[in-house]
C-alpha atoms as a PDB file:
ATOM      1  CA  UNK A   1     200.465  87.992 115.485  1.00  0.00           C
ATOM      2  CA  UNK A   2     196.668  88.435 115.130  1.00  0.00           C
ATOM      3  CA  UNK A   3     195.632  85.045 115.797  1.00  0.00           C
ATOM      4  CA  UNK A   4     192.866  85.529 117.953  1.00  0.00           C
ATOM      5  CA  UNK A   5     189.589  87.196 116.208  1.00  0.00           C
ATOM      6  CA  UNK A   6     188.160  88.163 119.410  1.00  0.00           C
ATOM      7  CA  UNK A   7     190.901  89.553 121.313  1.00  0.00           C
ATOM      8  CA  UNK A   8     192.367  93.408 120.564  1.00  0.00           C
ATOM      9  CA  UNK A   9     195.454  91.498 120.422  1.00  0.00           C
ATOM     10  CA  UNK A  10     196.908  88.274 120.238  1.00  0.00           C
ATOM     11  CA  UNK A  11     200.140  86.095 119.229  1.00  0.00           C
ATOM     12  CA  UNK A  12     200.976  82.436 118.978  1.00  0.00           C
ATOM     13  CA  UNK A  13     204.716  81.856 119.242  1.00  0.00           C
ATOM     14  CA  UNK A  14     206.517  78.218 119.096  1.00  0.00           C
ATOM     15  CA  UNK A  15     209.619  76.788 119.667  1.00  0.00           C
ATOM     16  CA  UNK A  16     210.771  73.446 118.813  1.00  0.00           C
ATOM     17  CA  UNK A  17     213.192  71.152 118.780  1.00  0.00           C
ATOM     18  CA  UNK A  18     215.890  71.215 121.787  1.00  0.00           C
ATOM     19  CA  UNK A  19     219.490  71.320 120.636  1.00  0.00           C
ATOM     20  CA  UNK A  20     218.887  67.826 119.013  1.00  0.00           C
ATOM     21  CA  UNK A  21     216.326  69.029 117.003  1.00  0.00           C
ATOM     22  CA  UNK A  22     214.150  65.952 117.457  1.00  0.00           C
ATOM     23  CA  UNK A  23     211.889  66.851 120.724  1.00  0.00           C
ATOM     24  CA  UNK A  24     208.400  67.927 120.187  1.00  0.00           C
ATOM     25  CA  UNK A  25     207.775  71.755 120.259  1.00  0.00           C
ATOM     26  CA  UNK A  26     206.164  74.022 122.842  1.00  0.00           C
ATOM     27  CA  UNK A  27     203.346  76.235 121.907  1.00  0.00           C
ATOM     28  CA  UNK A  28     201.316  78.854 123.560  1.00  0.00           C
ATOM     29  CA  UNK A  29     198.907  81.835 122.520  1.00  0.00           C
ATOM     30  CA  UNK A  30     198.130  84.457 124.161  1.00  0.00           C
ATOM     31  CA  UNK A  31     195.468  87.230 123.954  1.00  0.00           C
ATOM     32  CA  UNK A  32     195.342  91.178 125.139  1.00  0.00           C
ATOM     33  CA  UNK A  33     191.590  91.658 125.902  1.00  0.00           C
ATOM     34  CA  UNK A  34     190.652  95.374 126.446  1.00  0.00           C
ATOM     35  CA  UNK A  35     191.602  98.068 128.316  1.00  0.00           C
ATOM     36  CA  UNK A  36     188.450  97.787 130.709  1.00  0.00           C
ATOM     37  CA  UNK A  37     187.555  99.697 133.191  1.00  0.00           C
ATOM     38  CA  UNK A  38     189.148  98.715 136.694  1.00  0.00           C
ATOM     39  CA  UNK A  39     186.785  97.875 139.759  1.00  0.00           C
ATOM     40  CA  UNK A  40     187.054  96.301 143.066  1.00  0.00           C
ATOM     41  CA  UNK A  41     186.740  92.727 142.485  1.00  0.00           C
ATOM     42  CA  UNK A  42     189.465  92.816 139.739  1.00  0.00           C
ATOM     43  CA  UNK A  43     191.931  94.910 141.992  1.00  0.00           C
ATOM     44  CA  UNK A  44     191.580  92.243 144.577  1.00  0.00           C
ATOM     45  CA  UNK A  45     191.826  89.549 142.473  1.00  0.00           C
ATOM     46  CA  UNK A  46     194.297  86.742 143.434  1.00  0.00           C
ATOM     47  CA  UNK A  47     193.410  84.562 140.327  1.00  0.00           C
ATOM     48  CA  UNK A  48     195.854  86.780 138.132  1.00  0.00           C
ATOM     49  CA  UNK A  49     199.295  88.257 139.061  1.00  0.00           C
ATOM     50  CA  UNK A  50     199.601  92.049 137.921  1.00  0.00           C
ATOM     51  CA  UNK A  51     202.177  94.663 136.323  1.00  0.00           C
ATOM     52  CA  UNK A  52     200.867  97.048 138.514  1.00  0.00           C
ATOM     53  CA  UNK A  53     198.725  97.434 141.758  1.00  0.00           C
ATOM     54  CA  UNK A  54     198.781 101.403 141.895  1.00  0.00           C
ATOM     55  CA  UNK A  55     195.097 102.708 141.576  1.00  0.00           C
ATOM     56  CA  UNK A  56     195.947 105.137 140.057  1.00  0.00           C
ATOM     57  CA  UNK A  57     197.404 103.679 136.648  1.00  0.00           C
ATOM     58  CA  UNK A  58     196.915 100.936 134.133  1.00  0.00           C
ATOM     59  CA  UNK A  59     197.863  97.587 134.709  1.00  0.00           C
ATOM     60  CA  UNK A  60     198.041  94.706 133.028  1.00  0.00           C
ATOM     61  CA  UNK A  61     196.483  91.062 134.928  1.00  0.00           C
ATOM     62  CA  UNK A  62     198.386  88.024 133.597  1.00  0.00           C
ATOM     63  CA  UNK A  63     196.512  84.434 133.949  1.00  0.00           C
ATOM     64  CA  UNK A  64     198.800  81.879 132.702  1.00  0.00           C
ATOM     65  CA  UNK A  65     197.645  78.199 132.114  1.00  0.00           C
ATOM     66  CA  UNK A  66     198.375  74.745 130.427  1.00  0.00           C
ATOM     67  CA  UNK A  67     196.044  73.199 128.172  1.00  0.00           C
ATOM     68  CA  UNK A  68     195.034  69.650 129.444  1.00  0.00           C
ATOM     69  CA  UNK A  69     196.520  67.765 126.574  1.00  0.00           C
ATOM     70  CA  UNK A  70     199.956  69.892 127.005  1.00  0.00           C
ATOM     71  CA  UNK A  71     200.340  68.095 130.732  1.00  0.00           C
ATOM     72  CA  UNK A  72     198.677  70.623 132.965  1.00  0.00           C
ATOM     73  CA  UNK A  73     195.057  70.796 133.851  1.00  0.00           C
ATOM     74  CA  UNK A  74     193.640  74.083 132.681  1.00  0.00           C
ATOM     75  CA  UNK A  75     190.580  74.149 130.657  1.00  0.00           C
ATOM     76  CA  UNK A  76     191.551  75.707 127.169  1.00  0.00           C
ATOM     77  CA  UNK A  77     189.787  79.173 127.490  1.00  0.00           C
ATOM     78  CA  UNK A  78     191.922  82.640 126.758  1.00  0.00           C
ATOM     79  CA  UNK A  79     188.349  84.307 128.249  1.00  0.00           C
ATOM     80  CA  UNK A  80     188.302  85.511 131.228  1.00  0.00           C
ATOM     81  CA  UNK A  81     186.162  83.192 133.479  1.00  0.00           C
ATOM     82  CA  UNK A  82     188.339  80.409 133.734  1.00  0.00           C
ATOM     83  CA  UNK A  83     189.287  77.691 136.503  1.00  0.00           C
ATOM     84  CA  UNK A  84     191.633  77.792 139.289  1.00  0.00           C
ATOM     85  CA  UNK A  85     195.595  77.923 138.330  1.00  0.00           C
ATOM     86  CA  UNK A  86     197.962  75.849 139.250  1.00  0.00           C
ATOM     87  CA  UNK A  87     201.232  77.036 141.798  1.00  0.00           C
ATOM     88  CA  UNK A  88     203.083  76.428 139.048  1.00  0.00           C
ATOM     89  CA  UNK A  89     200.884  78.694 136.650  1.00  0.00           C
ATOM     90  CA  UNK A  90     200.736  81.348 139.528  1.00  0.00           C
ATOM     91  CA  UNK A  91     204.334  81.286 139.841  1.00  0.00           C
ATOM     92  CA  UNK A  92     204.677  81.822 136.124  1.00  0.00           C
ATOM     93  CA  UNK A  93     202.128  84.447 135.874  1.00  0.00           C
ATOM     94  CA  UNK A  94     204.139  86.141 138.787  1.00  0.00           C
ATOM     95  CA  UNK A  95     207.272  85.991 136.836  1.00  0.00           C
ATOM     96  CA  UNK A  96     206.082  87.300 133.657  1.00  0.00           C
ATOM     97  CA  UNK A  97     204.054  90.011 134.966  1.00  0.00           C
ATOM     98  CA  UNK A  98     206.974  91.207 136.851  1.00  0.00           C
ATOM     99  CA  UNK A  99     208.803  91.308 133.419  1.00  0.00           C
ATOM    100  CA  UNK A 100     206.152  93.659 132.070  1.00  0.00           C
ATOM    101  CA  UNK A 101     205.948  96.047 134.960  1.00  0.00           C
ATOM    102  CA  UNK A 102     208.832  97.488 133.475  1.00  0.00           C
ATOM    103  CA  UNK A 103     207.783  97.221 130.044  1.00  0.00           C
ATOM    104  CA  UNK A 104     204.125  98.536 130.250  1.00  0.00           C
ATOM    105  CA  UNK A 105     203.821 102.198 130.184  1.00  0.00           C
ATOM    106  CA  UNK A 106     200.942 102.002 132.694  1.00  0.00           C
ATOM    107  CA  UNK A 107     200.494 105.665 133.498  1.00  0.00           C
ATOM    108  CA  UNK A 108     199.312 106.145 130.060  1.00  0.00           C
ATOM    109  CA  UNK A 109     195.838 104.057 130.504  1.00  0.00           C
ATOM    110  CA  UNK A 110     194.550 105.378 134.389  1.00  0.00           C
ATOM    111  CA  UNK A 111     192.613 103.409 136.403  1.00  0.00           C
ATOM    112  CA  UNK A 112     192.081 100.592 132.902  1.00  0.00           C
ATOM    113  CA  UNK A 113     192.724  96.890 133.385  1.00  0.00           C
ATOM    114  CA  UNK A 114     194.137  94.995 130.237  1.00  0.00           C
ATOM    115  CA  UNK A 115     193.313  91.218 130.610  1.00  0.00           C
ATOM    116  CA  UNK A 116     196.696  89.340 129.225  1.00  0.00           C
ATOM    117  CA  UNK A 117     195.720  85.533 128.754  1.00  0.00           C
ATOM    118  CA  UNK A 118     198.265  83.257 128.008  1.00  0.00           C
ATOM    119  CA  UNK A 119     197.706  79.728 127.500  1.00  0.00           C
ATOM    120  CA  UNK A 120     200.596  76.782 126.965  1.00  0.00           C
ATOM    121  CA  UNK A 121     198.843  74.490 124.313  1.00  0.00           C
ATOM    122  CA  UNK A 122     201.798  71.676 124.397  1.00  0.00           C
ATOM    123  CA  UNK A 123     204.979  72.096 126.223  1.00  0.00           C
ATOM    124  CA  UNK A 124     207.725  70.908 124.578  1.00  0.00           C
ATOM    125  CA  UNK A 125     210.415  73.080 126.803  1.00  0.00           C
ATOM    126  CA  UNK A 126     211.318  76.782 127.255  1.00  0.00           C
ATOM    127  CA  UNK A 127     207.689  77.281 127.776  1.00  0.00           C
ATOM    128  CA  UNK A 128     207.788  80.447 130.231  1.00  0.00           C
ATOM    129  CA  UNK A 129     210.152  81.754 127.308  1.00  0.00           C
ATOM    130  CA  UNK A 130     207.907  81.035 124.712  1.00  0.00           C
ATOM    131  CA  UNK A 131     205.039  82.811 126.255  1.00  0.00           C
ATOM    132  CA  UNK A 132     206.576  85.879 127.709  1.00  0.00           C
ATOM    133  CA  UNK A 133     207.230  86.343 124.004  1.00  0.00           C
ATOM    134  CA  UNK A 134     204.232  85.648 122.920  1.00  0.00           C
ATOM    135  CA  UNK A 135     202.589  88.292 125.920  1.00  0.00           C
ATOM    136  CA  UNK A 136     204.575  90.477 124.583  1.00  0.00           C
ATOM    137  CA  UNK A 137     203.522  90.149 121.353  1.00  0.00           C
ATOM    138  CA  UNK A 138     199.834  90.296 122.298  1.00  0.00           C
ATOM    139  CA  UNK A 139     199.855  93.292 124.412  1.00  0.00           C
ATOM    140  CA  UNK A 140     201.934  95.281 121.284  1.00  0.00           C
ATOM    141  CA  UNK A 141     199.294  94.281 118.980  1.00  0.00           C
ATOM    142  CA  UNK A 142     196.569  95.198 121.318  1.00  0.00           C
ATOM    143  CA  UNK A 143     198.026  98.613 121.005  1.00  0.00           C
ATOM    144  CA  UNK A 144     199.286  98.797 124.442  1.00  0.00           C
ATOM    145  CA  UNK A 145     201.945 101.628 125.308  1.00  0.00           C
ATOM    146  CA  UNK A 146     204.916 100.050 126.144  1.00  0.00           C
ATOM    147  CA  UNK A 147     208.783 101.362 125.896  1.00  0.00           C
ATOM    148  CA  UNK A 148     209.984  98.308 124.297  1.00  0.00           C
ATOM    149  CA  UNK A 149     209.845  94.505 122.719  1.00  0.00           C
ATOM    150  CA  UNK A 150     209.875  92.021 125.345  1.00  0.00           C
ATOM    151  CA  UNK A 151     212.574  89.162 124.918  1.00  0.00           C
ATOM    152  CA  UNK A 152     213.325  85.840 127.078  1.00  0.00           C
ATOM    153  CA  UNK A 153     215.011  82.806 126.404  1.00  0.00           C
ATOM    154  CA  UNK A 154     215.802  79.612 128.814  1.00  0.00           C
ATOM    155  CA  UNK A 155     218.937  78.216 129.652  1.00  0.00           C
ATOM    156  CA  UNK A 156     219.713  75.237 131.679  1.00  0.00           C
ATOM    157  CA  UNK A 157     223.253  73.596 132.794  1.00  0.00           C
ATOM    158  CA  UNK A 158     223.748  70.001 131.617  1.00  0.00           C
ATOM    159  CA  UNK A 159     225.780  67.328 132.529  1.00  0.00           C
ATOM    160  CA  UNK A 160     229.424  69.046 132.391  1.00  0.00           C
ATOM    161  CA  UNK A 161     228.573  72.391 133.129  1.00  0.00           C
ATOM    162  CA  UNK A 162     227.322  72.763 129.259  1.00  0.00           C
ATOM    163  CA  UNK A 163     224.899  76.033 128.771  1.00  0.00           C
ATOM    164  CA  UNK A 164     222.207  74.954 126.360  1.00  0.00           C
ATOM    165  CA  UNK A 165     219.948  77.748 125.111  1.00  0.00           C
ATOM    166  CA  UNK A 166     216.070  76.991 124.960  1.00  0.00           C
ATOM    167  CA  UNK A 167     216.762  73.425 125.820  1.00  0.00           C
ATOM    168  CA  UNK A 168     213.701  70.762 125.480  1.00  0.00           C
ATOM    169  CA  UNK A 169     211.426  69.588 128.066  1.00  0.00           C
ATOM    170  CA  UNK A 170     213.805  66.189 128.424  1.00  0.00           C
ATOM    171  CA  UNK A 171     216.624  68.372 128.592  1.00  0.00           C
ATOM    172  CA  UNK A 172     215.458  70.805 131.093  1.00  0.00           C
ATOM    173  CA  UNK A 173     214.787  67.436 132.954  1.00  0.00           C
ATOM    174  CA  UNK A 174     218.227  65.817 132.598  1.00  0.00           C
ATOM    175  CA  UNK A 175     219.551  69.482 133.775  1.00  0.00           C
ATOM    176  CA  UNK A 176     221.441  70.470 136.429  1.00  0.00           C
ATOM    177  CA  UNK A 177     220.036  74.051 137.221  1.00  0.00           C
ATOM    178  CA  UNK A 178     218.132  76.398 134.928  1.00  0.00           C
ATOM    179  CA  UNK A 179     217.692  80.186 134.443  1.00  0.00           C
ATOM    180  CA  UNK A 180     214.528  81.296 132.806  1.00  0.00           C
ATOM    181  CA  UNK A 181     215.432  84.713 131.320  1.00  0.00           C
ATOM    182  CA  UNK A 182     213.231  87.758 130.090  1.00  0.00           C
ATOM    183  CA  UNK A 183     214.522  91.455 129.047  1.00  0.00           C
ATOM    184  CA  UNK A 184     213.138  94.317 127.522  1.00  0.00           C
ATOM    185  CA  UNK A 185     214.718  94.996 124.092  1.00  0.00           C
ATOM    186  CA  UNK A 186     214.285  98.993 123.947  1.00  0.00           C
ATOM    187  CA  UNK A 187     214.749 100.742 120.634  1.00  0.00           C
ATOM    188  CA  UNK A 188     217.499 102.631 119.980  1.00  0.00           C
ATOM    189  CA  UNK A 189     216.313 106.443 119.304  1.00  0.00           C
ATOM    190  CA  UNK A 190     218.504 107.429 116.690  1.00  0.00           C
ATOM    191  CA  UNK A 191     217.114 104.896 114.405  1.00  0.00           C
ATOM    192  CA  UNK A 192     220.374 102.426 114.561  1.00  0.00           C
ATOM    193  CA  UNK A 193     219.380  98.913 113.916  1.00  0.00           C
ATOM    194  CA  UNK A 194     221.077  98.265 117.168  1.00  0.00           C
ATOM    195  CA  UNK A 195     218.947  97.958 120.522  1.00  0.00           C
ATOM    196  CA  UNK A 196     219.257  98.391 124.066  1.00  0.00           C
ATOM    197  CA  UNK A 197     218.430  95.066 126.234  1.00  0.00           C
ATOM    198  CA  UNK A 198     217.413  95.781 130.205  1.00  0.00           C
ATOM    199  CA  UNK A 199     216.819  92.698 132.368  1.00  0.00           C
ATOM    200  CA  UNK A 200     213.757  92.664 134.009  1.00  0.00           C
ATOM    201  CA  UNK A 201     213.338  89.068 135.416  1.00  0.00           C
ATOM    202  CA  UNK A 202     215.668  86.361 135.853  1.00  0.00           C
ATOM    203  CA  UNK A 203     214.086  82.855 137.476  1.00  0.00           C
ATOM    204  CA  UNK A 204     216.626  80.332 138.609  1.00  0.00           C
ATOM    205  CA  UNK A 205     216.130  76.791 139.231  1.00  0.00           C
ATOM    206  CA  UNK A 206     217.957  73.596 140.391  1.00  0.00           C
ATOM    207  CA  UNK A 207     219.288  71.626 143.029  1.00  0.00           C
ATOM    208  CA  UNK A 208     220.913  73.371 146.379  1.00  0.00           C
ATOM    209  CA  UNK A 209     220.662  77.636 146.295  1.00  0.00           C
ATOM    210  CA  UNK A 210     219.283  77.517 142.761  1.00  0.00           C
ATOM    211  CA  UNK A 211     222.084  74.870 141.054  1.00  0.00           C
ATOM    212  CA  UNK A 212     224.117  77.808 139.973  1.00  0.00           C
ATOM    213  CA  UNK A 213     227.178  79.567 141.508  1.00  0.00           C
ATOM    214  CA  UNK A 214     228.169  83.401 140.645  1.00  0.00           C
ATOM    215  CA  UNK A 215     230.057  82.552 137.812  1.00  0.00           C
ATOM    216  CA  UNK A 216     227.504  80.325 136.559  1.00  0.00           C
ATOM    217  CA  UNK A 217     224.695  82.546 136.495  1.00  0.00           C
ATOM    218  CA  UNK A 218     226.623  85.563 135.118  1.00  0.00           C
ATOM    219  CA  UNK A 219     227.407  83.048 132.040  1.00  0.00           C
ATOM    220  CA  UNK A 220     223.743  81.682 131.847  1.00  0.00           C
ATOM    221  CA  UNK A 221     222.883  85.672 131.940  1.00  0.00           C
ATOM    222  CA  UNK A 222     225.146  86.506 129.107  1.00  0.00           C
ATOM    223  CA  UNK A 223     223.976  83.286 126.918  1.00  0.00           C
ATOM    224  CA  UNK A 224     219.934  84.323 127.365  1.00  0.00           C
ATOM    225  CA  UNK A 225     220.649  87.643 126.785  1.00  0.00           C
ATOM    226  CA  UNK A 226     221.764  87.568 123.397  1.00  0.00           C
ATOM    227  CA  UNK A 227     219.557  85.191 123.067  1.00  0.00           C
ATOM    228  CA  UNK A 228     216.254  87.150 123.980  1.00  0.00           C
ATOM    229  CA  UNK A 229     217.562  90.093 121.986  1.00  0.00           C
ATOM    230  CA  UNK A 230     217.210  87.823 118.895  1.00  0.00           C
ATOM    231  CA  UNK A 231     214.052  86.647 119.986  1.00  0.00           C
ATOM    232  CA  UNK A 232     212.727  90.416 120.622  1.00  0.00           C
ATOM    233  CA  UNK A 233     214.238  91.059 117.003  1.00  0.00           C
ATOM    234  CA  UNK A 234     211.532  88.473 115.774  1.00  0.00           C
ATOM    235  CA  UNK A 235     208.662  90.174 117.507  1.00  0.00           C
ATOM    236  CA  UNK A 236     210.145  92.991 116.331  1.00  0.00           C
ATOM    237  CA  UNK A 237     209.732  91.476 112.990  1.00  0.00           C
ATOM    238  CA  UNK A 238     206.058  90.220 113.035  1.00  0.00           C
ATOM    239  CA  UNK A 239     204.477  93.171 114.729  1.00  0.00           C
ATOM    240  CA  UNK A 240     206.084  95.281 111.379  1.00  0.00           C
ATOM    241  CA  UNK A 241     204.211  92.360 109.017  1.00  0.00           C
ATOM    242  CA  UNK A 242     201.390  93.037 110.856  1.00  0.00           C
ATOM    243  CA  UNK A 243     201.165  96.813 111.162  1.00  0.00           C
ATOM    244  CA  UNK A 244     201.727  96.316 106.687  1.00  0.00           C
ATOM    245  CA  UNK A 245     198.969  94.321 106.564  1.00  0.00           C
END
């Protein structure tokens, strides 16, 4: 957390290895920049997918990229001029931002943008996991007022109906379907260690209706659950070594 000298907040999370432990890792920063003041040509942007598209409160506009040399083609800029996304990169902008909606406490900034850029630097797997946490991150050290940590893991189904938690780019691949999930990890108010998790965004992928049947996806949903509670426990963790600094 704090990465980013430029930005009022920023965080640079990675995860590596697959369940074999041997795959390269994915890595992505991202950077709060703000709040500014919102006009016209940023509420009617289309380059950036938003928490929130009431005029009368805060929102936060997501731009999500991958850096050339991570297999994508954005340029590697967490400013905000910046060159065309990708439908892939819209689509997870759009999925992350709906994740915050929840998250951001938006009627506390009026009429304020907060520009949340997130860029993949090398995608090793689990990369829309990877930066929804570290967006999260960001926005909480960017002093942002939000009701909670955001978590995520990924999950795919492999050969044999095995779940595999935050599974590498070859295994997400070899996969048979695969559930991208984030939640809010909200903090329990009478100071138990424990936390409440709420869903906010669950993206499935595969072959025919998404790959996954009922049962399958309330397994897949119980798997990245615990497993994005963990992962909010870590941003949990970092934003407290930062705020000691």
């Amino acid at each position: 957390v704090g990465v980013h000298s430029t930005a009022e907040g920023s965080a640079f999370v990675e995860l590596g290895g697959g369940n074999n432990g041997k795959s390269r890792k994915t890595k992505v920063m991202a950077a709060a920049f703000g709040p500014r003041e919102a006009d016209k040509s940023s509420l009617l942007s289309s380059s950036s997918s938003s928490s929130s598209f009431s005029p009368s409160e805060g929102r936060v506009a997501v731009d999500l990229r991958s850096a050339p040399f991570s297999g994508g083609s954005a340029n590697l800029n967490l400013g905000r001029s910046r060159p065309a996304q990708t439908v892939a990169e819209r689509a997870s902008a759009s999925a992350l931002a709906a994740a915050l909606g929840p998250l951001v406490l938006s009627s506390l900034f009026p009429k304020l943008v907060v520009d949340l850029c997130v860029v993949v630097l090398e995608d090793g797997g689990s990369a829309l996991a990877a930066a929804a946490l570290a967006a999260g991150a960001a926005l909480a050290d960017a002093g942002v007022p939000m009701s909670g940590v955001l978590g995520a893991a990924s999950v795919v189904r492999a050969e044999g109906g095995r779940l595999l938690l935050d599974p590498s780019a070859e295994e997400e691949a070899a996969a048979e379907a695969r559930c991208d999930l984030l939640a809010v990890s909200i903090s329990n108010s009478s100071g138990s260690s424990n936390s409440n998790s709420t869903i906010t965004q669950v993206c499935l992928g595969g072959g025919g209706a998404g790959g996954w049947t009922a049962d399958g996806v309330e397994a897949a949903v119980a798997s990245g659950s615990a497993a994005a509670g963990v992962a909010s426990g870590a941003v949990r963790a970092a934003l407290l070594r930062r705020a000691m600094e």
